[in-house]
Amino acid sequence: MTATSRTKARRVPMPEQPPEQRVGNFREVPLGYTLEQAQAEAARCLGCKKAPCREGCPVSVDIPAFVRLIADGRPAEAAACIRQTNCLPAVCGRVCPQETQCEARCVLQRRGESVAIGRLERFAADFEQAADQVYLPTTAASTGKRVAVVGAGPAGLTVAGDLALRGHEVTVFEAFHKAGGVLVYGIPEFRLPKRIVQSEVEYLERLGVRIELNQVVGQSVSVSDLLDSEGYDAVFIGVGAGLPVTMGIPGENLCGIYLANEYLTRVNLMRAYDFPAVDTPVVRGSRVCVIGGGNVAMDAARTARRLGGEQVNVLYRRTMDELPARAEEVHHAQEEGIDFRTLCAPIEYLGDDRGFVRQVRCQVMELGEPDKSGRRRPVPKPGEQILIDADLVIVAIGSGANPLLTRKTPKVALGRYGHIVANEAGATSLPGVWAGGDIVTGSATVILAMGAGRAAAQDIHAYLMEHSNRGAGDTAQPEPAAESAAA
Amino acid sequence: MNAILRKNELAPQIFEFLVSAPQIARKAQPGQFVIVMADEAAERIPLTIADFDREAGTITLVMMVVGASSWKIAQLGTDESLFAVIGPLGHASPVSAGGTVVMVAGGVGTAPVFPIARAFHDQGCKVFTIQGARTGSLLFWSDRLRSVSDELIVTTDDGTAGRKGLVTHPLRELLEQDTARDIRCVYAIGPTPMMRFCALTTQPFAVPTTVSLNSIMVDGTGMCGGCRVEVGGQTRFTCVDGPEFDGHQVDWETLMARQKTYHSHEQCSLQRVPLTAGN
């Protein structure tokens, strides 16, 4: 392909399950590229020397190199290339907001449509899985250092993978009975199949990472136990932002009103869509209101649609222009018949005599002056209220900082809202302890958590090697290193 | 997986499990709970820790069969395993020395009351315990309660054991007789209506009254918000803010309504299990 034909070629569309079919199942919506489609799309890449796309990637995947390998018909090698800096390629290919990261920097974006980097990443990762050609890099020689990772979500898994590659002994402690964090409890099957997460976790286990499930660090073992008596040389905290926010409005605790985390956890992790074949139930509603406009709200609305929601409304207090969800998620939701009721803020829930929600009273809003975030602030339109029928409400307005670990770890400094204070490399105020992901930043994205994990892993590695050089000769006793760090 | 080292039927449909859980046993405190899963497809249900042995690495759980999930756990026998036991979760009971405390244990609530009563007893407090049940055959651990109490009063609804009547009757008498105001707090743990009426009973006497709420939970770590309750007009999470709350501040109506959220689902599940009693 010549440079001119490359810039003129249209993006290869991704085949999808048609909306009327997919609202009746939980199978994945985008079906993935074939090799031919992937090669055609990869051929559009100009192979820029400066590679602005790579600068847009929080984990600096070598995008031109892996895209080139796909174009050359070498997808397994493309996957191996991605794995050099990203241990969860099949996940990122599906859930990263590429349109604001790598693809936004693509030179072709200015001339029309960027290379579909996310779709190609997914293709390469799926190809190596399907062909059973997952490349397993050789890990560095054992350093004798032990690292505890708290939380098996995107941040923790990234740290674990990176440090295992460098020869450290890594144990991940996960509170749930399954590893993956938000990837298994939050993101629905139709956006990220659980088998994908499972195989990424298995990949890490093959690298030598040990995963201890059902361990609530802070409760069954403390961070200081890990450092002082359990013999770990460093601890990474990636527990997520798990403490959902409530609005504090009348009726918010009626039955049939869920905070999004609970609704999604019941359906995803506990598989309530399969009740009574599994034991965990979930309230099904035909008239559903989802409060909020982020990706979690989209996931909740589309899940409710698949569980029998006939009229599913997303209530958002600003307008479509301010909606924070990814464009692709909004598009998919609209295709599935979900209605967006903007400039609409719930102020009260009304229930029946059994305590189940029946209606949502909403205040009609209008946009006023811009607020601190630069978005125009919604203000109530005096005297304008509406009632919307609802037998299921899902509140998706975000999460605060979970206190379980931090309240038992007083030496780790917290910010005003209870999030852990960490520097760019993830180091906290307690030597030997790093943190990253939503427990530091508040609710953000999978890839940002992974980026934080990558940075922390580098810093932890440097710290461990520095200490091993100092303590040369007593690598058999890792504790003194940790103690000198704490002193 | 956590091995079941011993299982006893304490009373019809009430089972005691001695479970291997060394890490939980090492940290457990009176008042805390665990989340239990019978198998991979099971619900995650909260159970209060009824006892723990740090050296043996075991915890004791007591559970009444009330629905499909507890029925499933009850099918497991000695030498079988629970798929998952997670904890210890929630705040420990704030036990301190001095004064008199009244412990009220209703039904299966006897199990969580026992370690709290023992802790107060060990601190040298005077402990009055009231144990109530629907009928005499449902009483268990009366001897254990007696061993950590200065006085044990047993009541049954039908008079088949102890005094006939509800736990609130002796509770009111103790408070009325307490002219010296020695009773510094009341603990009431048991079925939700019983805790509610205990709180109503103590309110006129202005005696601080702690209840341990049994909200529906999923993760038990603050992540999902399913266990939210209204206490003092504010939404709180039973798992991370509780499970113990000021009984005078709890919005009991909302709690009881929320506990019935899955009533129709439960009927559906129950059709799948040969449940004979316990409801």
Coordinates of N, CA and C in Angstrom, one line a residue, chain A residues 291-470:
Chain A
I291 N -28.8 5.6 37.3 CA -28.4 7.0 37.7 C -26.9 7.2 37.4
G292 N -26.6 8.1 36.6 CA -25.2 8.4 36.3 C -24.9 8.3 34.8
G293 N -23.7 8.8 34.4 CA -23.4 8.8 32.9 C -22.0 8.2 32.6
G294 N -21.4 7.5 33.5 CA -20.1 6.9 33.2 C -20.2 5.5 32.6
N295 N -19.0 4.9 32.4 CA -19.0 3.5 31.8 C -19.7 2.5 32.7
V296 N -19.6 2.7 34.0 CA -20.3 1.8 34.9 C -21.8 1.9 34.7
A297 N -22.3 3.1 34.5 CA -23.8 3.3 34.2 C -24.2 2.6 32.9
M298 N -23.3 2.7 31.9 CA -23.6 2.0 30.6 C -23.6 0.5 30.8
D299 N -22.6 0.0 31.6 CA -22.6 -1.5 31.9 C -23.9 -1.9 32.6
A300 N -24.3 -1.1 33.6 CA -25.5 -1.5 34.4 C -26.7 -1.4 33.5
A301 N -26.9 -0.4 32.7 CA -28.1 -0.3 31.8 C -28.1 -1.4 30.8
R302 N -27.0 -1.7 30.2 CA -27.0 -2.8 29.2 C -27.2 -4.2 29.9
T303 N -26.8 -4.3 31.1 CA -27.0 -5.6 31.8 C -28.5 -5.7 32.1
A304 N -29.1 -4.6 32.6 CA -30.5 -4.6 33.0 C -31.4 -4.9 31.8
R305 N -31.0 -4.4 30.6 CA -31.7 -4.7 29.4 C -31.7 -6.2 29.1
R306 N -30.5 -6.8 29.3 CA -30.4 -8.2 29.0 C -31.2 -9.1 30.0
L307 N -31.5 -8.5 31.2 CA -32.2 -9.2 32.3 C -33.7 -8.9 32.3
G308 N -34.2 -8.5 31.2 CA -35.6 -8.3 31.1 C -36.1 -6.8 31.1
G309 N -35.2 -5.9 31.1 CA -35.6 -4.5 31.2 C -36.2 -4.0 29.9
E310 N -37.5 -3.7 29.9 CA -38.2 -3.3 28.7 C -37.9 -1.8 28.4
Q311 N -38.1 -1.0 29.5 CA -37.8 0.5 29.3 C -36.6 0.8 30.3
V312 N -35.5 0.9 29.7 CA -34.3 1.2 30.5 C -33.8 2.7 30.2
N313 N -33.9 3.5 31.3 CA -33.5 4.9 31.2 C -32.2 5.1 31.9
V314 N -31.3 5.9 31.2 CA -30.1 6.4 31.9 C -30.5 7.8 32.3
L315 N -30.5 8.2 33.6 CA -30.7 9.5 34.0 C -29.4 10.2 34.3
Y316 N -29.2 11.3 33.6 CA -27.9 12.0 33.7 C -28.2 13.5 33.9
R317 N -27.5 14.2 34.8 CA -27.9 15.5 35.2 C -27.3 16.6 34.3
R318 N -26.4 16.2 33.4 CA -25.9 17.2 32.4 C -26.5 16.7 31.0
T319 N -25.8 17.1 29.9 CA -26.3 16.7 28.6 C -25.4 15.7 28.0
M320 N -25.8 15.2 26.8 CA -25.0 14.1 26.1 C -23.6 14.6 25.9
D321 N -23.4 15.9 25.7 CA -22.0 16.4 25.4 C -21.1 16.2 26.6
E322 N -21.6 16.2 27.8 CA -20.8 16.1 29.0 C -20.7 14.6 29.5
L323 N -21.5 13.7 28.9 CA -21.5 12.3 29.3 C -20.1 11.8 29.4
P324 N -19.7 11.3 30.5 CA -18.3 10.8 30.6 C -18.0 9.4 30.0
A325 N -19.1 8.6 29.7 CA -18.8 7.3 29.2 C -18.2 7.3 27.9
R326 N -17.5 6.2 27.5 CA -16.8 6.1 26.2 C -17.9 6.2 25.2
A327 N -17.6 6.8 24.0 CA -18.5 7.0 22.9 C -19.0 5.6 22.5
E328 N -18.1 4.6 22.4 CA -18.5 3.3 21.9 C -19.6 2.7 22.8
E329 N -19.4 2.9 24.1 CA -20.4 2.3 25.1 C -21.7 3.0 24.9
V330 N -21.7 4.3 24.8 CA -23.0 5.0 24.6 C -23.7 4.5 23.3
H331 N -22.9 4.4 22.3 CA -23.4 4.0 21.0 C -24.0 2.6 21.1
H332 N -23.3 1.6 21.8 CA -23.9 0.3 21.9 C -25.1 0.3 22.8
A333 N -25.2 1.2 23.8 CA -26.4 1.3 24.6 C -27.5 1.8 23.8
Q334 N -27.3 2.8 23.0 CA -28.4 3.4 22.2 C -28.9 2.3 21.2
E335 N -28.0 1.6 20.6 CA -28.4 0.6 19.7 C -29.3 -0.5 20.3
E336 N -29.0 -0.7 21.7 CA -29.8 -1.7 22.4 C -31.1 -1.2 22.9
G337 N -31.4 0.0 22.6 CA -32.7 0.6 22.9 C -32.7 1.3 24.3
I338 N -31.6 1.6 24.8 CA -31.6 2.3 26.1 C -31.8 3.8 25.9
D339 N -32.7 4.4 26.7 CA -33.0 5.8 26.5 C -32.2 6.7 27.5
F340 N -31.7 7.8 27.0 CA -30.9 8.7 27.8 C -31.8 9.9 28.1
R341 N -32.1 10.1 29.4 CA -32.8 11.2 29.8 C -31.9 12.2 30.5
T342 N -31.5 13.2 29.8 CA -30.5 14.1 30.3 C -31.1 15.3 31.0
L343 N -30.3 16.1 31.7 CA -30.7 17.2 32.5 C -31.8 16.7 33.5
C344 N -31.5 15.6 34.1 CA -32.5 15.0 35.0 C -31.8 14.4 36.2
A345 N -32.1 14.8 37.4 CA -31.5 14.4 38.6 C -32.5 13.9 39.6
P346 N -32.3 12.6 40.1 CA -33.2 12.1 41.1 C -33.1 12.9 42.4
I347 N -34.3 13.1 43.0 CA -34.3 13.8 44.3 C -35.0 13.0 45.3
E348 N -35.8 12.0 44.9 CA -36.5 11.1 45.9 C -37.0 9.8 45.2
Y349 N -37.0 8.8 46.0 CA -37.5 7.5 45.4 C -38.8 7.2 46.2
L350 N -39.8 6.8 45.5 CA -41.1 6.5 46.1 C -41.3 5.0 46.0
G351 N -41.8 4.4 47.1 CA -42.0 2.9 47.2 C -43.4 2.5 47.4
D352 N -43.6 1.1 47.4 CA -44.9 0.6 47.7 C -45.0 0.1 49.1
D353 N -46.1 -0.5 49.5 CA -46.2 -0.9 50.9 C -45.3 -2.0 51.3
R354 N -44.7 -2.7 50.4 CA -43.7 -3.7 50.7 C -42.3 -3.2 50.8
G355 N -42.2 -1.9 50.5 CA -40.8 -1.3 50.6 C -40.0 -1.4 49.3
F356 N -40.7 -1.7 48.2 CA -40.0 -1.8 46.9 C -40.2 -0.5 46.1
V357 N -39.2 -0.1 45.4 CA -39.2 1.2 44.6 C -40.3 1.1 43.5
R358 N -41.0 2.2 43.3 CA -42.0 2.2 42.3 C -41.8 3.4 41.3
Q359 N -41.3 4.5 41.9 CA -41.1 5.7 41.1 C -39.9 6.5 41.5
V360 N -39.3 7.3 40.6 CA -38.2 8.2 40.9 C -38.7 9.6 40.6
R361 N -38.6 10.4 41.6 CA -38.9 11.9 41.4 C -37.6 12.6 41.0
C362 N -37.7 13.3 39.9 CA -36.5 13.9 39.3 C -36.7 15.4 39.2
Q363 N -35.6 16.1 39.4 CA -35.6 17.5 39.2 C -35.0 17.7 37.8
V364 N -35.7 18.6 37.1 CA -35.2 18.9 35.7 C -34.1 20.0 35.9
M365 N -33.0 19.8 35.2 CA -31.9 20.7 35.3 C -31.7 21.5 34.1
E366 N -30.9 22.6 34.2 CA -30.3 23.3 33.0 C -28.9 23.6 33.3
L367 N -28.1 23.8 32.2 CA -26.7 24.0 32.4 C -26.4 25.5 32.7
G368 N -25.6 25.7 33.8 CA -25.2 27.0 34.2 C -23.8 27.3 33.9
E369 N -23.1 28.0 34.8 CA -21.7 28.3 34.5 C -20.8 27.1 34.7
P370 N -19.6 27.1 34.0 CA -18.7 26.0 34.2 C -18.2 25.8 35.6
D371 N -18.0 24.6 36.1 CA -17.5 24.4 37.4 C -16.0 24.1 37.4
K372 N -15.5 23.6 38.5 CA -14.0 23.4 38.5 C -13.5 22.4 37.5
S373 N -14.4 21.4 37.1 CA -13.9 20.4 36.1 C -14.0 21.0 34.7
G374 N -14.5 22.2 34.6 CA -14.6 22.9 33.3 C -15.9 22.5 32.6
R375 N -16.7 21.6 33.2 CA -18.0 21.3 32.6 C -19.0 22.2 33.1
R376 N -20.0 22.6 32.3 CA -21.0 23.5 32.8 C -21.8 22.8 33.9
R377 N -22.0 23.5 35.0 CA -22.7 23.0 36.1 C -24.2 22.9 35.9
P378 N -24.7 21.7 36.2 CA -26.2 21.6 36.1 C -26.9 22.3 37.3
V379 N -27.9 23.1 37.0 CA -28.6 23.8 38.1 C -30.1 23.5 38.0
P380 N -30.8 23.4 39.1 CA -32.2 23.0 39.0 C -33.0 24.1 38.3
K381 N -34.0 23.6 37.5 CA -35.0 24.5 36.8 C -36.1 24.7 37.8
P382 N -36.3 25.9 38.4 CA -37.3 26.0 39.5 C -38.7 25.4 39.1
G383 N -39.2 24.7 40.0 CA -40.6 24.2 39.8 C -40.8 23.1 38.8
E384 N -39.7 22.6 38.2 CA -39.9 21.6 37.2 C -39.4 20.2 37.7
Q385 N -40.4 19.4 38.0 CA -40.1 18.0 38.5 C -40.9 17.0 37.7
I386 N -40.3 15.8 37.5 CA -41.0 14.8 36.8 C -41.0 13.5 37.6
L387 N -42.0 12.6 37.4 CA -42.0 11.3 38.0 C -41.8 10.2 36.9
I388 N -40.8 9.3 37.2 CA -40.5 8.3 36.2 C -40.8 6.9 36.9
D389 N -41.6 6.0 36.3 CA -41.9 4.7 36.9 C -40.6 3.9 36.9
A390 N -40.4 3.1 37.9 CA -39.2 2.3 38.0 C -39.4 1.2 39.0
D391 N -39.2 -0.1 38.6 CA -39.2 -1.2 39.5 C -37.8 -1.7 39.8
L392 N -36.8 -1.0 39.2 CA -35.4 -1.4 39.4 C -34.6 -0.1 39.2
V393 N -33.8 0.3 40.2 CA -32.9 1.5 40.1 C -31.5 1.1 40.4
I394 N -30.6 1.5 39.5 CA -29.1 1.2 39.8 C -28.4 2.6 39.8
V395 N -27.8 2.8 41.0 CA -27.1 4.1 41.2 C -25.6 3.9 40.8
A396 N -25.2 4.6 39.8 CA -23.8 4.5 39.3 C -23.1 5.9 39.3
I397 N -22.9 6.4 40.6 CA -22.4 7.7 40.6 C -21.0 7.8 41.2
G398 N -20.4 6.6 41.3 CA -18.9 6.6 41.7 C -18.7 5.9 43.0
S399 N -17.4 5.8 43.4 CA -17.0 5.2 44.6 C -16.0 6.0 45.3
G400 N -16.0 5.9 46.6 CA -15.0 6.5 47.5 C -13.9 5.5 47.8
A401 N -13.1 5.8 48.8 CA -12.0 5.0 49.1 C -12.4 3.9 50.2
N402 N -12.1 2.7 49.9 CA -12.5 1.6 50.9 C -11.6 1.8 52.1
P403 N -12.1 1.7 53.3 CA -11.3 2.0 54.5 C -10.7 0.7 55.1
L404 N -11.1 -0.5 54.6 CA -10.7 -1.7 55.4 C -9.2 -1.8 55.6
L405 N -8.4 -1.6 54.5 CA -7.0 -1.8 54.7 C -6.4 -0.5 55.3
T406 N -6.8 0.6 54.9 CA -6.1 1.9 55.3 C -6.3 2.1 56.8
R407 N -7.5 1.8 57.4 CA -7.7 2.1 58.8 C -6.9 1.2 59.7
K408 N -6.4 0.1 59.1 CA -5.5 -0.8 59.9 C -4.0 -0.6 59.5
T409 N -3.8 0.4 58.7 CA -2.4 0.7 58.3 C -2.1 2.2 58.5
P410 N -2.1 2.6 59.8 CA -2.1 4.1 60.1 C -0.8 4.8 59.6
K411 N 0.3 4.0 59.3 CA 1.5 4.7 58.9 C 1.5 5.1 57.4
V412 N 0.5 4.7 56.7 CA 0.3 5.1 55.3 C -0.6 6.3 55.2
A413 N 0.0 7.4 54.8 CA -0.7 8.7 54.8 C -1.9 8.7 53.8
L414 N -3.0 9.3 54.2 CA -4.2 9.4 53.3 C -4.5 10.8 52.9
G415 N -5.1 11.0 51.8 CA -5.6 12.3 51.4 C -6.9 12.6 52.1
R416 N -7.5 13.8 51.7 CA -8.7 14.3 52.4 C -9.9 13.3 52.3
Y417 N -10.0 12.6 51.1 CA -11.1 11.7 51.0 C -10.8 10.2 51.3
G418 N -9.6 10.0 51.9 CA -9.3 8.7 52.3 C -8.5 7.9 51.3
H419 N -8.2 8.5 50.2 CA -7.3 7.8 49.2 C -5.8 7.8 49.7
I420 N -5.1 6.8 49.3 CA -3.7 6.8 49.7 C -2.9 7.8 48.9
V421 N -2.0 8.5 49.7 CA -1.1 9.5 49.0 C 0.1 8.7 48.5
A422 N 0.4 8.8 47.2 CA 1.6 8.2 46.6 C 2.2 9.1 45.6
N423 N 3.5 9.0 45.4 CA 4.2 9.8 44.4 C 4.0 9.1 43.0
E424 N 4.7 9.7 42.0 CA 4.5 9.2 40.7 C 4.9 7.7 40.5
A425 N 5.8 7.3 41.3 CA 6.2 5.9 41.2 C 5.4 5.0 42.2
G426 N 4.4 5.6 42.8 CA 3.5 4.8 43.6 C 4.0 4.7 45.1
A427 N 5.2 5.3 45.4 CA 5.7 5.1 46.8 C 4.8 5.9 47.8
T428 N 4.5 5.2 48.9 CA 3.6 5.9 49.9 C 4.5 6.4 51.0
S429 N 3.9 7.0 52.0 CA 4.7 7.6 53.1 C 5.4 6.5 54.0
L430 N 5.0 5.2 53.8 CA 5.6 4.1 54.6 C 6.6 3.4 53.7
P431 N 7.9 3.5 54.1 CA 8.9 2.8 53.3 C 8.6 1.3 53.1
G432 N 8.9 0.9 51.9 CA 8.6 -0.5 51.6 C 7.2 -0.8 51.1
V433 N 6.3 0.3 51.1 CA 4.9 0.1 50.7 C 4.6 1.1 49.5
W434 N 4.1 0.5 48.5 CA 3.6 1.3 47.3 C 2.1 1.1 47.1
A435 N 1.5 2.0 46.4 CA 0.1 1.9 46.1 C -0.2 2.4 44.7
G436 N -1.3 1.9 44.1 CA -1.6 2.4 42.8 C -3.0 2.0 42.4
G437 N -3.5 2.7 41.3 CA -4.9 2.3 40.9 C -5.9 3.2 41.6
D438 N -7.1 2.8 41.6 CA -8.2 3.6 42.2 C -8.1 4.0 43.6
I439 N -7.4 3.2 44.4 CA -7.2 3.6 45.9 C -6.3 4.8 46.0
V440 N -5.6 5.2 44.9 CA -4.8 6.4 44.9 C -5.5 7.5 44.2
T441 N -6.0 7.2 43.0 CA -6.6 8.2 42.1 C -8.1 8.4 42.2
G442 N -8.8 7.6 42.9 CA -10.2 7.6 42.8 C -10.6 6.9 41.6
S443 N -11.9 6.7 41.3 CA -12.4 5.9 40.2 C -11.8 6.4 38.9
A444 N -11.0 5.5 38.2 CA -10.5 5.8 36.9 C -10.6 4.6 36.0
T445 N -9.6 4.4 35.1 CA -9.8 3.3 34.2 C -8.8 2.2 34.4
V446 N -9.1 1.0 33.8 CA -8.3 -0.2 33.9 C -6.8 0.2 33.5
I447 N -6.7 0.9 32.4 CA -5.3 1.1 31.8 C -4.5 2.1 32.7
L448 N -5.2 3.0 33.3 CA -4.5 3.9 34.2 C -4.0 3.2 35.4
A449 N -4.8 2.3 35.9 CA -4.4 1.5 37.1 C -3.2 0.6 36.6
M450 N -3.2 0.1 35.4 CA -2.1 -0.7 34.9 C -0.9 0.1 34.8
G451 N -1.0 1.4 34.3 CA 0.1 2.3 34.2 C 0.7 2.6 35.5
A452 N -0.1 2.8 36.6 CA 0.4 3.0 37.9 C 1.1 1.7 38.4
G453 N 0.6 0.6 38.1 CA 1.2 -0.7 38.4 C 2.6 -0.8 37.8
R454 N 2.6 -0.5 36.5 CA 3.9 -0.5 35.8 C 5.0 0.4 36.5
A455 N 4.6 1.6 36.8 CA 5.5 2.6 37.4 C 6.0 2.1 38.8
A456 N 5.0 1.6 39.5 CA 5.4 1.1 40.9 C 6.3 -0.1 40.8
A457 N 6.0 -1.0 39.8 CA 6.9 -2.2 39.7 C 8.3 -1.8 39.4
Q458 N 8.5 -0.8 38.6 CA 9.9 -0.3 38.3 C 10.6 0.2 39.6
D459 N 9.8 1.0 40.3 CA 10.4 1.5 41.5 C 10.6 0.5 42.6
I460 N 9.7 -0.5 42.7 CA 9.9 -1.6 43.7 C 11.1 -2.4 43.3
H461 N 11.3 -2.7 42.0 CA 12.4 -3.4 41.5 C 13.7 -2.7 41.9
A462 N 13.8 -1.4 41.7 CA 15.0 -0.6 42.0 C 15.3 -0.7 43.5
Y463 N 14.2 -0.5 44.3 CA 14.3 -0.6 45.7 C 14.9 -1.9 46.2
L464 N 14.3 -3.0 45.6 CA 14.7 -4.3 46.1 C 16.2 -4.6 45.7
M465 N 16.6 -4.2 44.5 CA 17.9 -4.4 44.0 C 18.9 -3.6 44.8
E466 N 18.6 -2.4 45.1 CA 19.4 -1.6 46.0 C 19.7 -2.2 47.3
H467 N 18.6 -2.7 47.9 CA 18.7 -3.4 49.2 C 19.4 -4.7 49.1
S468 N 19.3 -5.4 48.0 CA 20.0 -6.7 47.9 C 21.5 -6.4 47.8
N469 N 21.9 -5.3 47.1 CA 23.3 -5.0 47.0 C 23.9 -4.6 48.3
R470 N 23.2 -3.8 49.0 CA 23.6 -3.4 50.4 C 23.8 -4.6 51.3

